[in-house]
Short mmCIF file of C-alpha atoms in Angstrom, two decimals:
data_model
loop_
_atom_site.label_atom_id
_atom_site.label_comp_id
_atom_site.label_asym_id
_atom_site.label_seq_id
_atom_site.Cartn_x
_atom_site.Cartn_y
_atom_site.Cartn_z
CA MET Z 1 -13.64 200.68 265.06
CA ARG Z 2 -12.34 197.73 267.49
CA LEU Z 3 -13.14 198.18 271.18
CA LYS Z 4 -11.46 196.28 273.71
CA VAL Z 5 -11.55 195.96 277.73
CA PHE Z 6 -8.19 195.05 279.48
CA ARG Z 7 -8.07 193.93 283.03
CA ALA Z 8 -4.64 193.65 285.01
CA ALA Z 9 -3.67 193.98 288.79
CA SER Z 10 -2.33 197.26 288.24
CA MET Z 11 -2.47 200.06 285.71
CA SER Z 12 0.94 199.47 284.31
CA GLU Z 13 0.39 195.83 283.38
CA ALA Z 14 -3.09 197.09 281.67
CA MET Z 15 -1.60 199.48 279.31
CA ALA Z 16 1.47 197.22 278.89
CA LEU Z 17 -1.47 194.73 277.42
CA LEU Z 18 -3.14 197.78 275.62
CA ARG Z 19 -0.05 198.65 273.82
CA SER Z 20 1.00 195.27 273.31
CA GLU Z 21 -2.61 194.57 271.57
CA LEU Z 22 -3.94 197.84 270.02
CA GLY Z 23 -0.31 199.87 269.66
CA ALA Z 24 0.31 202.96 270.18
CA GLU Z 25 -2.69 204.43 268.48
CA ALA Z 26 -5.42 203.49 270.83
CA VAL Z 27 -7.50 205.83 272.77
CA ILE Z 28 -8.32 205.07 276.12
CA LEU Z 29 -11.80 205.67 276.57
CA GLY Z 30 -12.20 204.97 280.37
CA THR Z 31 -10.20 203.21 283.25
CA ARG Z 32 -11.65 201.93 286.62
CA ARG Z 33 -11.06 199.90 289.80
CA VAL Z 34 -12.32 196.65 289.93
CA ALA Z 35 -11.87 193.43 292.15
CA GLY Z 36 -8.07 192.24 291.79
CA GLY Z 37 -7.03 195.30 290.11
CA VAL Z 38 -7.94 197.86 287.13
CA GLU Z 39 -9.69 197.77 283.98
CA VAL Z 40 -8.85 200.11 280.86
CA THR Z 41 -11.56 200.36 277.90
CA ALA Z 42 -9.91 201.29 274.80
CA ALA Z 43 -10.87 201.91 271.03
CA LEU Z 44 -8.79 201.96 267.75
CA GLU Z 45 -9.95 203.01 264.39
CA PRO Z 46 -8.95 200.38 261.78
CA GLU Z 47 -6.81 202.18 258.98
CA GLU Z 48 -8.25 202.52 255.49
CA PRO Z 49 -7.60 199.92 253.23
CA VAL Z 50 -5.31 200.95 250.23
CA LEU Z 51 -7.05 199.93 247.01
CA ILE Z 52 -4.47 199.36 244.42
CA PRO Z 53 -6.29 198.92 240.77
CA PRO Z 54 -6.68 195.50 239.49
CA MET Z 55 -4.53 194.51 236.03
CA GLY Z 56 -6.77 194.04 233.40
CA PRO Z 57 -10.74 194.74 233.36
CA SER Z 58 -11.83 196.32 236.61
CA VAL Z 59 -14.57 194.12 238.35
CA ALA Z 60 -16.50 197.25 238.98
CA ALA Z 61 -16.94 197.63 235.23
CA VAL Z 62 -18.60 194.54 234.71
CA PRO Z 63 -22.03 195.17 234.12
CA VAL Z 64 -24.75 193.81 236.41
CA ALA Z 65 -27.76 193.08 233.78
CA GLY Z 66 -31.75 191.76 234.99
CA PRO Z 67 -33.63 192.81 238.11
CA LEU Z 68 -30.55 193.02 240.26
CA ALA Z 69 -29.57 195.84 238.55
CA PHE Z 70 -32.08 198.18 240.17
CA HIS Z 71 -31.51 197.01 243.54
CA ASN Z 72 -28.00 199.18 243.96
CA LEU Z 73 -26.16 196.34 245.33
CA PRO Z 74 -22.39 196.47 245.61
CA VAL Z 75 -20.85 194.82 242.70
CA ALA Z 76 -19.31 191.70 244.25
CA LEU Z 77 -22.43 190.78 246.06
CA ALA Z 78 -24.51 191.22 242.71
CA LEU Z 79 -21.98 189.18 240.88
CA ALA Z 80 -22.17 186.37 243.63
CA LEU Z 81 -26.09 186.39 243.52
CA GLY Z 82 -25.98 186.39 239.77
CA ALA Z 83 -23.77 183.29 239.54
CA ALA Z 84 -26.85 180.72 240.50
CA PRO Z 85 -30.71 180.86 240.62
CA LEU Z 86 -31.18 183.81 243.10
CA GLU Z 87 -33.14 181.85 245.68
CA ALA Z 88 -30.07 179.41 245.77
CA ALA Z 89 -27.43 182.18 245.84
CA LEU Z 90 -29.02 184.08 248.59
CA GLY Z 91 -29.22 181.02 250.83
CA ALA Z 92 -25.49 180.60 249.95
CA THR Z 93 -24.33 184.10 250.50
CA LEU Z 94 -26.15 185.42 253.08
CA GLY Z 95 -27.40 184.00 256.73
CA PHE Z 96 -30.98 183.49 257.63
CA ALA Z 97 -32.50 182.42 261.06
CA PRO Z 98 -35.40 183.15 263.70
CA LEU Z 99 -34.92 186.01 265.80
CA PRO Z 100 -34.04 184.44 269.24
CA GLU Z 101 -36.74 183.76 271.81
CA ALA Z 102 -35.90 186.51 274.42
CA GLN Z 103 -36.40 183.75 277.08
CA GLU Z 104 -32.70 182.59 277.99
CA LYS Z 105 -31.34 185.69 277.28
CA PRO Z 106 -32.73 189.35 276.82
CA LEU Z 107 -33.42 190.53 273.36
CA MET Z 108 -32.03 194.23 272.80
CA LEU Z 109 -32.62 196.44 269.72
CA VAL Z 110 -30.14 198.57 268.77
CA GLY Z 111 -29.34 200.81 265.96
CA PRO Z 112 -28.78 204.41 264.60
CA PRO Z 113 -31.51 207.16 265.71
CA GLY Z 114 -34.68 206.72 263.56
CA ALA Z 115 -34.09 203.44 262.65
CA GLY Z 116 -37.68 201.75 264.03
CA LYS Z 117 -36.43 200.22 267.29
CA THR Z 118 -39.26 201.38 269.30
CA LEU Z 119 -41.93 200.25 266.77
CA THR Z 120 -40.14 196.85 266.32
CA CYS Z 121 -40.10 196.68 270.17
CA ALA Z 122 -43.99 197.16 270.35
CA LYS Z 123 -44.43 194.38 267.30
CA LEU Z 124 -42.61 191.99 269.08
CA ALA Z 125 -44.29 192.37 272.65
CA ALA Z 126 -47.52 192.39 270.95
CA ARG Z 127 -46.74 189.34 269.03
CA LEU Z 128 -46.03 187.60 272.73
CA VAL Z 129 -49.07 188.72 274.53
CA MET Z 130 -50.86 187.44 271.85
CA ARG Z 131 -49.52 184.25 272.30
CA GLY Z 132 -50.33 184.47 275.79
CA THR Z 133 -46.88 185.33 277.15
CA ALA Z 134 -46.54 188.79 279.27
CA PRO Z 135 -42.89 189.81 278.52
CA VAL Z 136 -40.96 192.18 280.26
CA VAL Z 137 -40.07 195.29 278.21
CA VAL Z 138 -37.38 197.93 279.42
CA THR Z 139 -36.48 201.29 277.75
CA ALA Z 140 -33.00 202.06 278.13
CA ASP Z 141 -33.63 205.30 275.92
CA GLY Z 142 -32.96 208.23 278.31
CA GLN Z 143 -31.79 210.52 275.55
CA ARG Z 144 -34.92 211.15 272.77
CA ALA Z 145 -37.46 213.31 274.30
CA GLY Z 146 -40.99 211.07 274.49
CA ALA Z 147 -39.08 208.03 273.99
CA ALA Z 148 -40.41 206.18 277.02
CA ALA Z 149 -43.91 207.76 276.57
CA GLN Z 150 -44.06 206.33 273.05
CA LEU Z 151 -43.38 202.95 274.36
CA ALA Z 152 -45.12 203.38 277.13
CA ALA Z 153 -48.01 204.18 275.35
CA PHE Z 154 -47.70 200.88 273.36
CA THR Z 155 -47.07 198.60 276.47
CA GLY Z 156 -50.10 200.13 278.24
CA VAL Z 157 -52.56 199.03 275.56
CA LEU Z 158 -51.26 195.51 275.95
CA GLY Z 159 -51.65 195.53 279.59
CA LEU Z 160 -47.58 195.75 280.60
CA THR Z 161 -45.76 197.62 282.64
CA LEU Z 162 -42.73 199.47 281.10
CA ALA Z 163 -39.28 199.43 283.10
CA VAL Z 164 -37.32 202.51 282.51
CA ALA Z 165 -33.68 201.86 283.06
CA PRO Z 166 -31.25 204.16 280.97
CA SER Z 167 -28.20 202.64 282.62
CA ALA Z 168 -26.36 199.71 282.96
CA ALA Z 169 -26.79 199.53 286.92
CA SER Z 170 -30.51 200.20 286.25
CA LEU Z 171 -30.98 197.84 283.58
CA GLY Z 172 -29.37 195.15 285.59
CA LYS Z 173 -31.60 195.81 288.51
CA ALA Z 174 -34.71 195.83 286.30
CA LEU Z 175 -34.03 192.28 284.68
CA GLY Z 176 -33.38 191.05 288.50
CA ARG Z 177 -37.26 191.31 288.75
CA ARG Z 178 -38.06 189.00 286.00
CA GLU Z 179 -39.55 185.42 286.62
CA ARG Z 180 -37.87 182.98 285.21
CA GLY Z 181 -38.13 181.99 281.60
CA GLN Z 182 -40.10 185.59 281.23
CA PRO Z 183 -39.06 186.94 277.68
CA VAL Z 184 -37.22 190.44 278.07
CA LEU Z 185 -37.33 193.02 275.31
CA VAL Z 186 -34.84 195.82 275.51
CA ASP Z 187 -35.05 198.81 273.71
CA THR Z 188 -32.42 201.40 273.50
CA ALA Z 189 -31.41 204.78 272.16
CA GLY Z 190 -30.09 205.56 268.83
CA CYS Z 191 -26.51 205.25 268.84
CA ASP Z 192 -23.71 206.14 266.45
CA PRO Z 193 -21.21 203.25 266.77
CA PHE Z 194 -18.40 205.13 265.34
CA ASP Z 195 -18.54 207.70 268.28
CA PRO Z 196 -16.42 205.40 270.88
CA PRO Z 197 -18.11 206.89 273.88
CA GLN Z 198 -21.50 205.91 272.59
CA ALA Z 199 -20.14 202.27 271.44
CA VAL Z 200 -19.02 201.95 274.73
CA ALA Z 201 -22.20 202.64 276.71
CA LEU Z 202 -24.10 200.66 274.43
CA ARG Z 203 -21.21 197.65 275.22
CA GLY Z 204 -22.03 198.36 278.85
CA LEU Z 205 -25.78 197.83 278.46
CA ALA Z 206 -24.98 194.76 276.57
CA THR Z 207 -22.72 193.32 278.98
CA ALA Z 208 -25.06 194.32 281.73
CA SER Z 209 -28.10 192.45 280.40
CA GLY Z 210 -26.15 189.61 278.57
CA ALA Z 211 -28.55 190.34 275.99
CA ASP Z 212 -28.69 189.01 272.08
CA LEU Z 213 -27.95 192.29 270.10
CA VAL Z 214 -30.38 192.75 267.26
CA LEU Z 215 -29.32 195.46 264.69
CA VAL Z 216 -32.77 197.31 263.44
CA LEU Z 217 -31.37 199.15 260.11
CA PRO Z 218 -34.10 200.67 257.52
CA ALA Z 219 -34.33 199.55 254.08
CA GLY Z 220 -33.63 202.15 251.43
CA LEU Z 221 -30.08 203.62 252.73
CA ASP Z 222 -27.02 203.69 250.46
CA ALA Z 223 -25.79 200.53 250.33
CA GLN Z 224 -22.19 201.10 251.48
CA GLU Z 225 -23.63 203.16 254.81
CA ALA Z 226 -25.76 200.18 255.69
CA ALA Z 227 -22.47 197.83 255.38
CA ASP Z 228 -20.43 200.17 257.51
CA LEU Z 229 -23.20 200.40 260.37
CA ALA Z 230 -23.67 196.74 259.98
CA ARG Z 231 -19.91 196.16 260.50
CA ALA Z 232 -19.83 198.67 263.37
CA PHE Z 233 -22.74 197.12 265.26
CA ALA Z 234 -21.27 193.78 265.00
CA ALA Z 235 -18.06 194.98 266.30
CA ILE Z 236 -20.38 195.84 269.34
CA GLY Z 237 -22.09 192.29 269.78
CA ALA Z 238 -24.84 192.32 267.16
CA ARG Z 239 -25.73 189.13 265.32
CA HIS Z 240 -28.81 189.72 263.81
CA LEU Z 241 -30.76 191.84 261.24
CA VAL Z 242 -34.11 193.20 261.14
CA PRO Z 243 -34.82 195.78 258.26
CA THR Z 244 -37.53 197.92 258.78
CA ARG Z 245 -39.71 200.03 256.12
CA LEU Z 246 -39.39 197.09 253.84
CA ASP Z 247 -42.76 197.83 252.73
CA ALA Z 248 -41.81 201.45 251.31
CA ALA Z 249 -38.16 200.70 250.20
CA ARG Z 250 -38.10 200.12 246.49
CA ARG Z 251 -34.26 198.94 246.39
CA LEU Z 252 -33.11 196.39 248.72
CA GLY Z 253 -29.12 196.86 248.22
CA ALA Z 254 -28.48 198.40 251.53
CA VAL Z 255 -30.58 195.13 253.41
CA LEU Z 256 -28.58 192.50 251.92
CA ALA Z 257 -25.07 194.96 251.86
CA ALA Z 258 -25.73 195.06 255.60
CA ALA Z 259 -26.50 191.27 255.99
CA GLU Z 260 -23.19 190.37 253.82
CA ALA Z 261 -20.88 193.07 255.58
CA GLY Z 262 -21.81 192.22 259.46
CA PRO Z 263 -22.00 189.33 258.68
CA LEU Z 264 -25.52 189.55 260.52
CA LEU Z 265 -28.25 186.52 259.80
CA LEU Z 266 -31.38 187.92 258.01
CA THR Z 267 -34.47 187.11 260.50
CA GLU Z 268 -37.82 189.30 259.81
CA ALA Z 269 -38.49 192.39 258.59
CA GLY Z 270 -40.54 195.77 259.77
CA ILE Z 271 -43.58 195.94 256.98
CA GLY Z 272 -45.54 198.83 258.27
CA PRO Z 273 -46.75 200.76 261.27
CA ASP Z 274 -49.20 198.20 262.41
CA VAL Z 275 -48.25 196.77 265.94
CA ALA Z 276 -50.34 193.87 265.68
CA ASP Z 277 -49.04 192.30 262.52
CA GLY Z 278 -46.06 194.17 261.37
CA LEU Z 279 -43.15 191.87 260.99
CA GLU Z 280 -42.73 189.19 257.99
CA PRO Z 281 -40.22 186.42 258.48
CA LEU Z 282 -37.41 186.89 255.89
CA SER Z 283 -36.37 183.35 253.51
CA PRO Z 284 -34.07 183.52 250.15
CA ALA Z 285 -37.44 182.38 248.55
CA ARG Z 286 -39.40 185.83 249.85
CA LEU Z 287 -36.13 187.94 249.08
CA ALA Z 288 -35.77 186.37 245.81
CA ALA Z 289 -39.22 186.96 244.73
CA ARG Z 290 -38.84 190.63 245.84
CA LEU Z 291 -35.57 191.14 244.31
CA ALA Z 292 -37.16 189.88 241.19
CA ALA Z 293 -40.28 191.81 240.91
CA ALA Z 294 -40.39 194.77 238.62
CA PRO Z 295 -40.17 198.05 240.10
CA ARG Z 296 -43.34 200.17 240.79
CA ARG Z 297 -45.48 201.21 237.90
CA GLY Z 298 -45.50 204.98 237.36
CA VAL Z 299 -41.51 205.14 238.16
CA ALA Z 300 -38.63 204.13 235.77
CA ALA Z 301 -36.34 202.25 236.60
CA PRO Z 302 -32.50 203.39 236.30
CA GLN Z 303 -32.02 201.78 232.56
CA GLU Z 304 -35.40 203.45 231.67
CA ALA Z 305 -34.95 206.90 232.20
CA ALA Z 306 -34.06 209.30 229.64
#
């Protein structure tokens, strides 16, 4: 889904810009008066690509051998990673970077419901406190029952005050009270990025805060589903990826597919419920070791099952 905001002196001019860029199929999500004219927010669903069968042997028919076959990778990605030593191939195919420091810009955690955003926010807050820095922690989740209470329990143990700001206006006010250079962590409600009103609301929070958006996504999803989610959140503004539940997931196809599809920079991974020490930096070397490891004992790999 493609989101676009058009500003012009009059509604007719804004509509002309909208039709010129997005076409007649665009859906208008909202209009409002702004200084100097009007603002129109619109969305356009991309057309599904037409798949033409290739001439000769299909790429999908090419077998993916070795440990990569266990991880349910998209075939094209598996072939790319299998074309060189795994660590080097990961470094050449995917992007890796540290998480932003959350000082110049707030760090906003986004993702679908149940992805682990609140726990990840608590882990990042605990890390900063243990380093001697007290961050501003804000929850913009006004939808899920008990969401604020859950994060408040974490921040209370850390000696931090939780700000509740479910709207763009209240978020802007909460951020206005931080001290210069003070890190800011923003937890958000679970978002369906394919639902235009939810996507627009999340974009509004990001715009109001000027935040760096980090997609939090659980490992172990279907790889194509993860790729679709990554592309949708990247369209909203996400640039980094924190996969969660990496300690419980046996197959990492979703993590790699999401990073490639966004494209999103792999940063750190959630590895358990321990708030004090529950994030692990990701690197080509660590991922290569995990991908090459044998499946857990007691559970047969697909090629071993009868």
